[in-house]
Short mmCIF file of C-alpha atoms in Angstrom, two decimals:
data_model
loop_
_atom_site.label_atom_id
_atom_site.label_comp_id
_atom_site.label_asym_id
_atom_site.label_seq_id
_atom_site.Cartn_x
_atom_site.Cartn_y
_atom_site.Cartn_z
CA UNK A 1 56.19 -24.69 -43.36
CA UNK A 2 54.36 -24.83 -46.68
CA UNK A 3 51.57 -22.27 -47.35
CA UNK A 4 48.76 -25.02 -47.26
CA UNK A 5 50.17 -25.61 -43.21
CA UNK A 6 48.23 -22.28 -42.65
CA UNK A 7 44.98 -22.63 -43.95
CA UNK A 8 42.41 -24.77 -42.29
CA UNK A 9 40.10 -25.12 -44.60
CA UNK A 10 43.12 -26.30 -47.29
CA UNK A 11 41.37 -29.95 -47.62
CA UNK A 12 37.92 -28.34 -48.12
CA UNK A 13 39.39 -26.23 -51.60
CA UNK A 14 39.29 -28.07 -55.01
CA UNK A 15 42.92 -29.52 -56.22
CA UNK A 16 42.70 -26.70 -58.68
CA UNK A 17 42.12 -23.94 -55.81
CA UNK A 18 44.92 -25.24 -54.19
CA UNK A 19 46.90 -25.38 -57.19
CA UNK A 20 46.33 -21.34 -58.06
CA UNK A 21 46.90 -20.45 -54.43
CA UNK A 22 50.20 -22.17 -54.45
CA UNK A 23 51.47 -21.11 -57.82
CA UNK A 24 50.42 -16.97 -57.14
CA UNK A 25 51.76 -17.14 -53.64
CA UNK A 26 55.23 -15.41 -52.96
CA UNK A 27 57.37 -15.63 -49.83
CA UNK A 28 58.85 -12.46 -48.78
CA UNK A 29 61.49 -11.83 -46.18
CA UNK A 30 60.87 -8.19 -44.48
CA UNK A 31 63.01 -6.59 -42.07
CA UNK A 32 61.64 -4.58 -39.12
CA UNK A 33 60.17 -1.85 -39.45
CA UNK A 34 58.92 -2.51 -42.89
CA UNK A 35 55.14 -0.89 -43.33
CA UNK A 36 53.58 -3.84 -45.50
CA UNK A 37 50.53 -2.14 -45.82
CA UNK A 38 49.21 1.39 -45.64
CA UNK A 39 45.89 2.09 -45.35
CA UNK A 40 42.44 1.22 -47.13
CA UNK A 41 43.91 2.47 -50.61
CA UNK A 42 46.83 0.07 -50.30
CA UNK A 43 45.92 -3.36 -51.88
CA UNK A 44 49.40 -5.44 -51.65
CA UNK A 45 47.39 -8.76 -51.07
CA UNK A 46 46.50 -11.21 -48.36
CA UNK A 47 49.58 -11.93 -45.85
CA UNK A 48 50.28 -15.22 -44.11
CA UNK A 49 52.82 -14.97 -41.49
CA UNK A 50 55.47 -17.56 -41.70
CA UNK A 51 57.86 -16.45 -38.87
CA UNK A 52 58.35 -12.97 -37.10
CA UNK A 53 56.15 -10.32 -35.45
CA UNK A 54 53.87 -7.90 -37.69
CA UNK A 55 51.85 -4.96 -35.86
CA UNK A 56 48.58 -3.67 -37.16
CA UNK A 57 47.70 0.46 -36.03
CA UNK A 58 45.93 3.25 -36.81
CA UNK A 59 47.33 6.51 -37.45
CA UNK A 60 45.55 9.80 -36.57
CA UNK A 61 45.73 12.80 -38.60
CA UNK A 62 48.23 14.45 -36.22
CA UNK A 63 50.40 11.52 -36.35
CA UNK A 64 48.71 9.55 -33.23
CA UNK A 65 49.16 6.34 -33.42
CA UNK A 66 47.32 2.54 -31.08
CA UNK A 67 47.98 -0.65 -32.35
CA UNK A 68 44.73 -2.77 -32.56
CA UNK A 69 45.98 -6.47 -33.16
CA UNK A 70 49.23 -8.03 -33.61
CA UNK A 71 49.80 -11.20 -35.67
CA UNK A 72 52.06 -13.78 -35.09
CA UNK A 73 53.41 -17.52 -36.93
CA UNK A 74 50.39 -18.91 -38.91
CA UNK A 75 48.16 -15.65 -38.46
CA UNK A 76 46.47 -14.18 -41.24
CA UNK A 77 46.16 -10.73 -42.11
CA UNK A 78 42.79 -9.47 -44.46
CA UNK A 79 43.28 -5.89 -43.88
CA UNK A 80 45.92 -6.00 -46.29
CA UNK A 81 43.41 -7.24 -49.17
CA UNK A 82 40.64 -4.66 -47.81
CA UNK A 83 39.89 -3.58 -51.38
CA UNK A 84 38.36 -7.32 -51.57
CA UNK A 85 36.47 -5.74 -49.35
CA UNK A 86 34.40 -2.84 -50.92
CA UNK A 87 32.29 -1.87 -47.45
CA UNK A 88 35.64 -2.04 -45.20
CA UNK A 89 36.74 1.62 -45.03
CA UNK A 90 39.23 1.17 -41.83
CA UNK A 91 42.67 3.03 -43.00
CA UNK A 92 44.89 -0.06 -41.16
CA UNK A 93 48.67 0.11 -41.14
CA UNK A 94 50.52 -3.12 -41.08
CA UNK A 95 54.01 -2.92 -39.78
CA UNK A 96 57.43 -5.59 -39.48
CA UNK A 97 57.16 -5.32 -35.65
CA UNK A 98 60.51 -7.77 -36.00
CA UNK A 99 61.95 -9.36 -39.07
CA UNK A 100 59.89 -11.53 -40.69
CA UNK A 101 58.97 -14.43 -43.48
CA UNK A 102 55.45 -14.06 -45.15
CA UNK A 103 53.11 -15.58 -47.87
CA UNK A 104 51.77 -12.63 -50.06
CA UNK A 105 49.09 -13.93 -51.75
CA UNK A 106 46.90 -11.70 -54.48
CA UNK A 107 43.63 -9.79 -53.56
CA UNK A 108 42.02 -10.93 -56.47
CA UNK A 109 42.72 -14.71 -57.25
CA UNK A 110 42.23 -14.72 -53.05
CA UNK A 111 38.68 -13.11 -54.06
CA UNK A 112 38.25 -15.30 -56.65
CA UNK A 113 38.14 -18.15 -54.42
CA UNK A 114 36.21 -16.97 -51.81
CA UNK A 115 33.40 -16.63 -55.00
CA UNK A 116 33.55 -19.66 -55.84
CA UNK A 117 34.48 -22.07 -52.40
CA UNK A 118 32.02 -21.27 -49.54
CA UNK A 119 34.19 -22.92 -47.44
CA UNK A 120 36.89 -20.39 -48.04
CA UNK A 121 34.16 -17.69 -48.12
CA UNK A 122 32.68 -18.45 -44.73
CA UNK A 123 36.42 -18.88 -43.14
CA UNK A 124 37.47 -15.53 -44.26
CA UNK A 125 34.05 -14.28 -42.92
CA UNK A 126 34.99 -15.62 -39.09
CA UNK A 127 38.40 -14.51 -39.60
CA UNK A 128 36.98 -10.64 -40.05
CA UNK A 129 34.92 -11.13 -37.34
CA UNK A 130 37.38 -12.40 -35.00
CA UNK A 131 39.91 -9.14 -36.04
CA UNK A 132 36.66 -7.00 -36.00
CA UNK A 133 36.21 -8.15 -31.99
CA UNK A 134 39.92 -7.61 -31.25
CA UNK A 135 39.46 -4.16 -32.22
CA UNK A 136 36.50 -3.40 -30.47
CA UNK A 137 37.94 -4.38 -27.57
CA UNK A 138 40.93 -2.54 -27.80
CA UNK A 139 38.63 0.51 -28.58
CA UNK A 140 36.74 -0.31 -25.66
CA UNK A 141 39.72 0.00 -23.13
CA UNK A 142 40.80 2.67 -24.92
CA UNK A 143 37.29 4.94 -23.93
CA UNK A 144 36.38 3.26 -20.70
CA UNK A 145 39.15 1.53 -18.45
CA UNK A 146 41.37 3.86 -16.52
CA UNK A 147 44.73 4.64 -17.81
CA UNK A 148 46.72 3.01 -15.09
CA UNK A 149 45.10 -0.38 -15.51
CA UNK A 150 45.37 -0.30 -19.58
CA UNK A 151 49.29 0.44 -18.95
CA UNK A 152 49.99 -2.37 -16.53
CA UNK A 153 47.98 -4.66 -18.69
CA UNK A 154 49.72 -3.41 -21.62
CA UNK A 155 53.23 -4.35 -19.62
CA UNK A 156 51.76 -7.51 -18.84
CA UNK A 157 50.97 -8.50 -22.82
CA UNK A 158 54.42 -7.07 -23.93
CA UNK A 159 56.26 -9.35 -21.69
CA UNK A 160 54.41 -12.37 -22.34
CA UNK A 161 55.16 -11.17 -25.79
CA UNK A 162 59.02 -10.89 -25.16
CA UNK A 163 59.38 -13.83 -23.15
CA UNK A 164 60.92 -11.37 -20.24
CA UNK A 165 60.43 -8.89 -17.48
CA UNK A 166 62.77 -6.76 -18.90
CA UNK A 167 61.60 -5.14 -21.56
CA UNK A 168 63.86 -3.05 -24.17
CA UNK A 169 60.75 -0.44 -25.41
CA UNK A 170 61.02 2.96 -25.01
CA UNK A 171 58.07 5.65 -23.07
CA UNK A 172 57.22 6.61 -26.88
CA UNK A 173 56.85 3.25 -28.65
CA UNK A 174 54.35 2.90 -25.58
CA UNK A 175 52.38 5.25 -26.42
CA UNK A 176 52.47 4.30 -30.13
CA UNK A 177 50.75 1.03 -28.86
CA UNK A 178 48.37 2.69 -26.75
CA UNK A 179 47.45 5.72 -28.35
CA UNK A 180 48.35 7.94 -25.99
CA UNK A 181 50.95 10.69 -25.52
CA UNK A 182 54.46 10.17 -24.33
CA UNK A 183 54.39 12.69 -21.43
CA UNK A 184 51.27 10.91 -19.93
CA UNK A 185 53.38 7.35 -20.10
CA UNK A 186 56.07 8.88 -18.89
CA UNK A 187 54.49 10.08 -15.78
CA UNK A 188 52.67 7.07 -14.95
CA UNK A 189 55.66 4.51 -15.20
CA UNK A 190 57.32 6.99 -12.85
CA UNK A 191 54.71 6.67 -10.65
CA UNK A 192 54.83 2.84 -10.99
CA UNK A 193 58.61 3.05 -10.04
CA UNK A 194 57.93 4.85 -7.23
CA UNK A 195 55.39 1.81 -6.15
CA UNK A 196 57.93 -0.49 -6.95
CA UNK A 197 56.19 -1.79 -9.60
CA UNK A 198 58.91 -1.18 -12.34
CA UNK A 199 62.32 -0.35 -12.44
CA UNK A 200 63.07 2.51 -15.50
CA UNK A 201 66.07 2.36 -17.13
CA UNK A 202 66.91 4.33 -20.44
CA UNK A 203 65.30 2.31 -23.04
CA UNK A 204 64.16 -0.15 -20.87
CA UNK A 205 61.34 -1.35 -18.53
CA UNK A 206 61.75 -3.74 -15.74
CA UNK A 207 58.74 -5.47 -14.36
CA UNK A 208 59.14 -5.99 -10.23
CA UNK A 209 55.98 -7.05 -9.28
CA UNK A 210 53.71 -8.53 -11.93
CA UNK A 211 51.29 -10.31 -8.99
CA UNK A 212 50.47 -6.14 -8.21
CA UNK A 213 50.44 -5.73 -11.89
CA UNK A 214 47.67 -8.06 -12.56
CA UNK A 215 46.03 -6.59 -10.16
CA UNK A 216 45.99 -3.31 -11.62
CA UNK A 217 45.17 -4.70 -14.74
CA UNK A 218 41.90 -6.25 -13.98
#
């Protein structure tokens, strides 16, 4: 789809605005895997996802890592322009989660805009807020709902995700997502096995009984 498909405020921007924003965008093809962004020094522009899967984490001193948002076809990422952003200090990683297409458009011709079309200003304003909400509650489960419940939720969202109740993810890219450590995910999908909630396999996860899941989850 053309880059104009994305924005919904497109019509609201000035023929020129559009003009600039189509001219400086490039479209990229990443494979997975590919870390687009990395952290609050890193200024490679704002990205528009035309197809594919990107993940969005933090990454703790000691190498720790939770994901706090994924995006997904026609989602826009800011955290990748943060330096637009002089007050936003969160060191965000943005990852390829699968291969994908993306608009790259530049910080400052993107900043540019926002100066001059309060249309654009006030949509990229909502758009923070919305990501800003997403992370708080991620941070919120993270601190206050038991363990148990955040990993059968977690199994939930991945294979809604995937499409599948089998799902090809290993203990440790589990705890990537949830910021926890392997050994603890380990032992509490064993103890979902043994509730017949899962079936392990190496490499895999196999979800038996997502009605008990749900449960769990909420």
């Amino acid at each position: 789809m053309p880059l104009e498909q994305y924005f919904p405020i497109w019509d609201k921007l000035t023929p020129a605005q559009q003009q600039r924003l189509q001219d400086a965008a490039t479209l990229r093809q990443v494979a997975k895997g590919t870390v687009l962004h990395n952290g609050s020094a890193d200024c490679v522009g704002l990205l528009v996802v035309q197809s594919g899967r990107l993940r969005a984490f933090m990454r703790s001193e000691e190498g720790k890592e939770v994901t706090l948002y994924r995006l997904f076809e026609g989602d826009i990422c800011l955290f990748s322009a943060s330096c637009m952003m002089a007050s936003l200090q969160f060191d965000v990683v943005i990852e390829a989660e699968t291969d994908a297409a993306l608009w790259v458009i530049p910080a400052g011709l993107y900043q540019e805009i926002m100066q001059q079309s309060a249309a654009a200003a006030n949509y990229t304003n909502e758009l923070m807020a919305t990501r800003l909400s997403e992370i708080m509650w991620r941070m919120d489960q993270i601190l206050f709902k038991r363990f148990d419940s955040r990993l059968a939720d977690f199994l939930l969202e991945e294979s809604q995700v995937e499409q599948s109740d089998t799902l090809a993810i290993t203990h440790e890219k589990i705890a990537a997502h949830m910021g926890s450590a392997r050994e603890v995910v380990t032992r509490m999908l064993k103890y979902f096995q043994s509730e017949g909630l899962v079936r392990l396999s190496r490499g895999t996860v196999q979800l038996l009984d997502r009605k008990r899941l749900r449960t769990l989850a909420q």
